[in-house]
Each structure stands twice: as C-alpha cells, then as structure tokens.
PDB file of C-alpha atoms in Angstrom:
ATOM      1  CA  LEU A   1    -197.433 145.637 227.953  1.00 91.00           C
ATOM      2  CA  ASP A   2    -199.848 145.035 230.758  1.00 94.00           C
ATOM      3  CA  THR A   3    -202.771 144.317 228.234  1.00 93.00           C
ATOM      4  CA  ILE A   4    -200.310 141.729 226.515  1.00 92.00           C
ATOM      5  CA  ARG A   5    -199.423 140.184 229.819  1.00 93.00           C
ATOM      6  CA  ILE A   6    -203.144 139.873 230.900  1.00 94.00           C
ATOM      7  CA  ARG A   7    -204.005 138.151 227.583  1.00 92.00           C
ATOM      8  CA  ILE A   8    -201.227 135.800 227.797  1.00 93.00           C
ATOM      9  CA  ASN A   9    -202.197 134.874 231.395  1.00 94.00           C
ATOM     10  CA  ALA A  10    -205.721 134.353 230.204  1.00 92.00           C
ATOM     11  CA  CYS A  11    -204.540 132.010 227.535  1.00 90.00           C
ATOM     12  CA  TYR A  12    -202.405 130.087 230.161  1.00 91.00           C
ATOM     13  CA  ASN A  13    -205.323 129.839 232.415  1.00 92.00           C
ATOM     14  CA  ARG A  14    -207.727 128.619 229.540  1.00 88.00           C
ATOM     15  CA  LEU A  15    -205.284 126.005 228.348  1.00 84.00           C
ATOM     16  CA  LEU A  16    -204.708 124.896 231.927  1.00 86.00           C
ATOM     17  CA  GLU A  17    -208.470 124.534 232.626  1.00 86.00           C
ATOM     18  CA  HIS A  18    -209.371 122.909 229.468  1.00 80.00           C
ATOM     19  CA  ASP A  19    -206.403 120.571 228.850  1.00 75.00           C
ATOM     20  CA  GLY A  20    -204.767 120.181 232.087  1.00 77.00           C
ATOM     21  CA  TYR A  21    -201.352 120.840 230.861  1.00 74.00           C
ATOM     22  CA  VAL A  22    -199.483 123.949 229.346  1.00 79.00           C
ATOM     23  CA  THR A  23    -196.379 124.566 227.387  1.00 77.00           C
ATOM     24  CA  ALA A  24    -194.795 127.745 226.207  1.00 82.00           C
ATOM     25  CA  LEU A  25    -195.488 126.933 222.766  1.00 74.00           C
ATOM     26  CA  ARG A  26    -199.225 126.218 223.258  1.00 76.00           C
ATOM     27  CA  VAL A  27    -199.470 129.488 225.232  1.00 85.00           C
ATOM     28  CA  ARG A  28    -197.788 131.327 222.369  1.00 82.00           C
ATOM     29  CA  ASN A  29    -199.975 129.770 219.784  1.00 77.00           C
ATOM     30  CA  ALA A  30    -203.094 130.384 221.737  1.00 81.00           C
ATOM     31  CA  PHE A  31    -202.204 133.986 222.138  1.00 84.00           C
ATOM     32  CA  LEU A  32    -201.564 134.375 218.493  1.00 77.00           C
ATOM     33  CA  GLY A  33    -204.737 132.465 217.478  1.00 71.00           C
ATOM     34  CA  ILE A  34    -202.903 129.509 215.958  1.00 65.00           C
ATOM     35  CA  THR A  35    -204.611 126.225 216.370  1.00 57.00           C
ATOM     36  CA  ILE A  36    -202.533 123.073 216.194  1.00 55.00           C
ATOM     37  CA  GLU A  37    -203.900 119.531 215.949  1.00 57.00           C
ATOM     38  CA  GLU A  38    -203.326 117.529 219.178  1.00 61.00           C
ATOM     39  CA  ASN A  39    -200.175 115.457 218.965  1.00 81.00           C
ATOM     40  CA  THR A  40    -200.982 111.758 218.972  1.00 85.00           C
ATOM     41  CA  LEU A  41    -198.722 108.665 219.877  1.00 92.00           C
ATOM     42  CA  LEU A  42    -199.267 106.835 216.799  1.00 92.00           C
ATOM     43  CA  ALA A  43    -198.880 109.852 214.558  1.00 90.00           C
ATOM     44  CA  ILE A  44    -195.560 110.627 216.111  1.00 93.00           C
ATOM     45  CA  TYR A  45    -194.663 106.956 215.977  1.00 95.00           C
ATOM     46  CA  LYS A  46    -195.423 106.720 212.154  1.00 95.00           C
ATOM     47  CA  LYS A  47    -193.586 109.853 211.450  1.00 93.00           C
ATOM     48  CA  TYR A  48    -190.484 108.194 213.468  1.00 95.00           C
ATOM     49  CA  ILE A  49    -190.677 105.100 211.486  1.00 95.00           C
ATOM     50  CA  ASP A  50    -191.022 106.974 208.161  1.00 95.00           C
ATOM     51  CA  ASP A  51    -187.862 108.977 209.096  1.00 94.00           C
ATOM     52  CA  PHE A  52    -186.071 105.806 210.211  1.00 94.00           C
ATOM     53  CA  TYR A  53    -186.839 104.194 206.625  1.00 95.00           C
ATOM     54  CA  LYS A  54    -185.110 106.974 204.995  1.00 95.00           C
ATOM     55  CA  LYS A  55    -181.918 106.050 206.740  1.00 95.00           C
ATOM     56  CA  VAL A  56    -182.143 102.316 206.044  1.00 94.00           C
ATOM     57  CA  GLY A  57    -179.086 101.269 203.937  1.00 92.00           C
ATOM     58  CA  LYS A  58    -177.129 104.311 205.117  1.00 93.00           C
ATOM     59  CA  THR A  59    -176.989 104.233 209.065  1.00 93.00           C
ATOM     60  CA  LYS A  60    -179.849 101.893 209.781  1.00 93.00           C
ATOM     61  CA  THR A  61    -180.607  98.319 208.764  1.00 95.00           C
ATOM     62  CA  ILE A  62    -183.885  97.013 207.300  1.00 95.00           C
ATOM     63  CA  GLY A  63    -184.079  94.622 210.480  1.00 93.00           C
ATOM     64  CA  SER A  64    -184.102  97.555 212.841  1.00 93.00           C
ATOM     65  CA  TRP A  65    -186.853  99.138 210.970  1.00 95.00           C
ATOM     66  CA  ALA A  66    -189.000  96.022 210.766  1.00 94.00           C
ATOM     67  CA  ASN A  67    -188.607  95.882 214.644  1.00 94.00           C
ATOM     68  CA  PHE A  68    -189.968  99.413 214.850  1.00 94.00           C
ATOM     69  CA  LYS A  69    -192.861  98.594 212.574  1.00 96.00           C
ATOM     70  CA  PHE A  70    -193.808  95.424 214.491  1.00 96.00           C
ATOM     71  CA  SER A  71    -193.605  97.491 217.759  1.00 96.00           C
ATOM     72  CA  TYR A  72    -195.855 100.057 216.184  1.00 97.00           C
ATOM     73  CA  GLN A  73    -198.385  97.390 215.214  1.00 97.00           C
ATOM     74  CA  HIS A  74    -198.497  96.033 218.845  1.00 97.00           C
ATOM     75  CA  VAL A  75    -198.926  99.560 220.337  1.00 96.00           C
ATOM     76  CA  GLN A  76    -201.732 100.255 217.683  1.00 96.00           C
ATOM     77  CA  ALA A  77    -203.494  96.961 218.774  1.00 97.00           C
ATOM     78  CA  PHE A  78    -203.064  97.815 222.474  1.00 96.00           C
ATOM     79  CA  ILE A  79    -204.558 101.289 222.085  1.00 92.00           C
ATOM     80  CA  GLU A  80    -207.532  99.758 220.346  1.00 93.00           C
ATOM     81  CA  ILE A  81    -208.163  97.351 223.135  1.00 94.00           C
ATOM     82  CA  ARG A  82    -207.399  99.500 226.099  1.00 91.00           C
ATOM     83  CA  TYR A  83    -208.577 102.868 225.112  1.00 85.00           C
ATOM     84  CA  LYS A  84    -211.168 101.742 222.581  1.00 85.00           C
ATOM     85  CA  SER A  85    -209.607 104.475 220.188  1.00 81.00           C
ATOM     86  CA  GLU A  86    -207.754 104.610 217.147  1.00 84.00           C
ATOM     87  CA  ASP A  87    -204.990 106.791 218.584  1.00 83.00           C
ATOM     88  CA  ILE A  88    -204.401 108.505 221.897  1.00 83.00           C
ATOM     89  CA  SER A  89    -202.936 111.935 222.759  1.00 80.00           C
ATOM     90  CA  LEU A  90    -199.370 112.014 223.959  1.00 85.00           C
ATOM     91  CA  ARG A  91    -200.258 113.457 227.228  1.00 79.00           C
ATOM     92  CA  GLU A  92    -202.484 110.504 227.924  1.00 80.00           C
ATOM     93  CA  ILE A  93    -199.368 108.351 228.229  1.00 88.00           C
ATOM     94  CA  GLU A  94    -198.457 107.543 231.759  1.00 87.00           C
ATOM     95  CA  GLU A  95    -196.346 105.158 233.661  1.00 89.00           C
ATOM     96  CA  ASP A  96    -199.339 102.807 234.333  1.00 91.00           C
ATOM     97  CA  SER A  97    -199.951 102.818 230.488  1.00 91.00           C
ATOM     98  CA  ILE A  98    -196.489 101.456 229.948  1.00 93.00           C
ATOM     99  CA  PHE A  99    -197.165  98.665 232.584  1.00 93.00           C
ATOM    100  CA  ASP A 100    -200.418  97.777 230.976  1.00 94.00           C
ATOM    101  CA  PHE A 101    -198.693  97.581 227.462  1.00 96.00           C
ATOM    102  CA  GLU A 102    -196.074  95.316 229.037  1.00 95.00           C
ATOM    103  CA  ASN A 103    -198.800  93.200 230.601  1.00 95.00           C
ATOM    104  CA  TYR A 104    -200.695  93.159 227.239  1.00 96.00           C
ATOM    105  CA  LEU A 105    -197.669  91.877 225.534  1.00 96.00           C
ATOM    106  CA  ILE A 106    -197.280  89.148 228.199  1.00 95.00           C
ATOM    107  CA  SER A 107    -200.805  88.026 228.499  1.00 96.00           C
ATOM    108  CA  VAL A 108    -202.423  88.613 225.151  1.00 95.00           C
ATOM    109  CA  LYS A 109    -199.535  88.245 222.698  1.00 95.00           C
ATOM    110  CA  LYS A 110    -197.638  85.715 224.798  1.00 96.00           C
ATOM    111  CA  LEU A 111    -194.377  87.253 224.023  1.00 95.00           C
ATOM    112  CA  LYS A 112    -191.005  86.403 225.762  1.00 93.00           C
ATOM    113  CA  THR A 113    -189.192  88.728 228.230  1.00 93.00           C
ATOM    114  CA  ASN A 114    -186.484  89.745 225.717  1.00 93.00           C
ATOM    115  CA  MET A 115    -188.983  90.276 222.907  1.00 94.00           C
ATOM    116  CA  ILE A 116    -191.114  92.535 225.222  1.00 95.00           C
ATOM    117  CA  ALA A 117    -188.003  94.486 226.198  1.00 95.00           C
ATOM    118  CA  GLY A 118    -187.223  95.169 222.488  1.00 94.00           C
ATOM    119  CA  TYR A 119    -190.663  96.558 221.844  1.00 95.00           C
ATOM    120  CA  LEU A 120    -190.669  98.678 225.126  1.00 95.00           C
ATOM    121  CA  LYS A 121    -187.155 100.055 224.031  1.00 94.00           C
ATOM    122  CA  THR A 122    -188.522 101.095 220.614  1.00 95.00           C
ATOM    123  CA  LEU A 123    -191.565 102.701 222.203  1.00 95.00           C
ATOM    124  CA  LYS A 124    -189.239 104.572 224.581  1.00 94.00           C
ATOM    125  CA  ARG A 125    -187.065 105.968 221.830  1.00 94.00           C
ATOM    126  CA  VAL A 126    -190.226 107.328 220.207  1.00 94.00           C
ATOM    127  CA  VAL A 127    -191.447 108.810 223.492  1.00 94.00           C
ATOM    128  CA  ARG A 128    -188.006 110.363 224.192  1.00 93.00           C
ATOM    129  CA  THR A 129    -188.217 112.013 220.667  1.00 92.00           C
ATOM    130  CA  ALA A 130    -191.420 113.407 221.702  1.00 91.00           C
ATOM    131  CA  VAL A 131    -190.009 114.897 224.813  1.00 91.00           C
ATOM    132  CA  THR A 132    -186.840 116.228 222.963  1.00 91.00           C
ATOM    133  CA  LYS A 133    -189.280 117.983 220.508  1.00 88.00           C
ATOM    134  CA  GLY A 134    -191.137 119.565 223.360  1.00 86.00           C
ATOM    135  CA  LEU A 135    -194.315 117.597 222.537  1.00 85.00           C
ATOM    136  CA  LEU A 136    -194.424 115.886 225.993  1.00 84.00           C
ATOM    137  CA  SER A 137    -193.192 117.359 229.175  1.00 83.00           C
ATOM    138  CA  LYS A 138    -191.617 114.496 230.654  1.00 87.00           C
ATOM    139  CA  SER A 139    -191.159 110.774 229.837  1.00 89.00           C
ATOM    140  CA  PRO A 140    -193.472 108.264 231.397  1.00 90.00           C
ATOM    141  CA  PHE A 141    -190.418 105.901 231.011  1.00 89.00           C
ATOM    142  CA  ALA A 142    -188.563 107.831 233.686  1.00 83.00           C
ATOM    143  CA  GLU A 143    -189.198 105.198 236.473  1.00 83.00           C
ATOM    144  CA  HIS A 144    -189.781 102.221 234.292  1.00 83.00           C
ATOM    145  CA  LYS A 145    -187.141  99.439 234.175  1.00 84.00           C
ATOM    146  CA  THR A 146    -187.102  97.106 231.354  1.00 83.00           C
ATOM    147  CA  LYS A 147    -186.169  93.507 232.241  1.00 84.00           C
ATOM    148  CA  THR A 148    -184.165  91.144 230.118  1.00 87.00           C
ATOM    149  CA  GLU A 149    -183.057  87.540 230.490  1.00 88.00           C
ATOM    150  CA  LEU A 150    -179.684  86.177 229.718  1.00 88.00           C
ATOM    151  CA  THR A 151    -180.232  83.465 226.861  1.00 84.00           C
ATOM    152  CA  SER A 152    -177.777  81.029 225.429  1.00 83.00           C
ATOM    153  CA  ARG A 153    -178.103  80.495 221.842  1.00 79.00           C
ATOM    154  CA  ALA A 154    -177.278  77.254 220.202  1.00 83.00           C
ATOM    155  CA  PHE A 155    -174.769  77.646 217.522  1.00 82.00           C
ATOM    156  CA  LEU A 156    -174.753  75.723 214.295  1.00 83.00           C
ATOM    157  CA  THR A 157    -172.194  73.163 213.583  1.00 84.00           C
ATOM    158  CA  GLN A 158    -170.714  72.459 210.134  1.00 80.00           C
TER     159      GLN A 158
END
C-alpha cells in the first residue's frame, strides 16, 4: 500500500509540475498509464452543438441551435486572433479571456450589447457543462456579469 501511495503522489507531483493543475481523474489515469488527449474549448463546444442539434424539433429549436453555431464561430475567430492558435486548452480560459472576448465582439465585430450578452450566455453554458463533467475545476464566469439593455421593439400594424 505504501508503494502505491508513493507512486500516486509521484504522479500527482509530476502533473502539478508539468501542467500546473491536477484532478483526481488525471492522477488516476497517470497512475494507470492511460494517456488522454487534452480537452480543448472548441472540441467541447463542437460536441455541445452536435448534441444540441440532436434535440432540435424535440425540446430545442433550430433558432437556438443557430445561435450556438454563430457563437461558436465568433469564439473560433477570437481564438485565432488572440491566441494565434486553432484551439485552446480548457485550462487556458480565465476571466481575462472572457473580458477580451467581450471586447473583441464590441470592437472588432461591432455587435450591440444584447447580442454580445447572448453569445456570452452560450459560451457560459458550454463552460458550465465542462465544469459539470469535471473537465474544468471552476468556471471563469463566476465573477463575470453579463449586461443587457432594455429595448423597445416596434410592432407591425396591419
């Protein structure tokens, strides 16, 4: 038992030094010699959208699915610009990344407040799913407040 405990501690320390974060699942997999590819934001996002599409017509609407797809495209473009990469690891998402994404939508995409809030809301749902599945230790959205504006819509007359 002492030998196993020492090996588990060695796996824990190696993961902590190498990656800077540790989960029980990662320690178990390292101990058992199982290598798992790093979870990335766009891969998780894509899976979420694919799963969402399977519910269209049953419990979800095609419009909601389209909103997730557009949000995914904006996140993808943002990652290419900010990180100079095709995708990022989930653990790279921080609160600053969310503010940077919000600023990107304001300055580069020139979107309005409520549209930005909608895209942030969809991203938040995907990140919350990753936290629920244990892929991310805590949500970077914990301190982030999404702002919306009250708008008055013009109704059509006959």
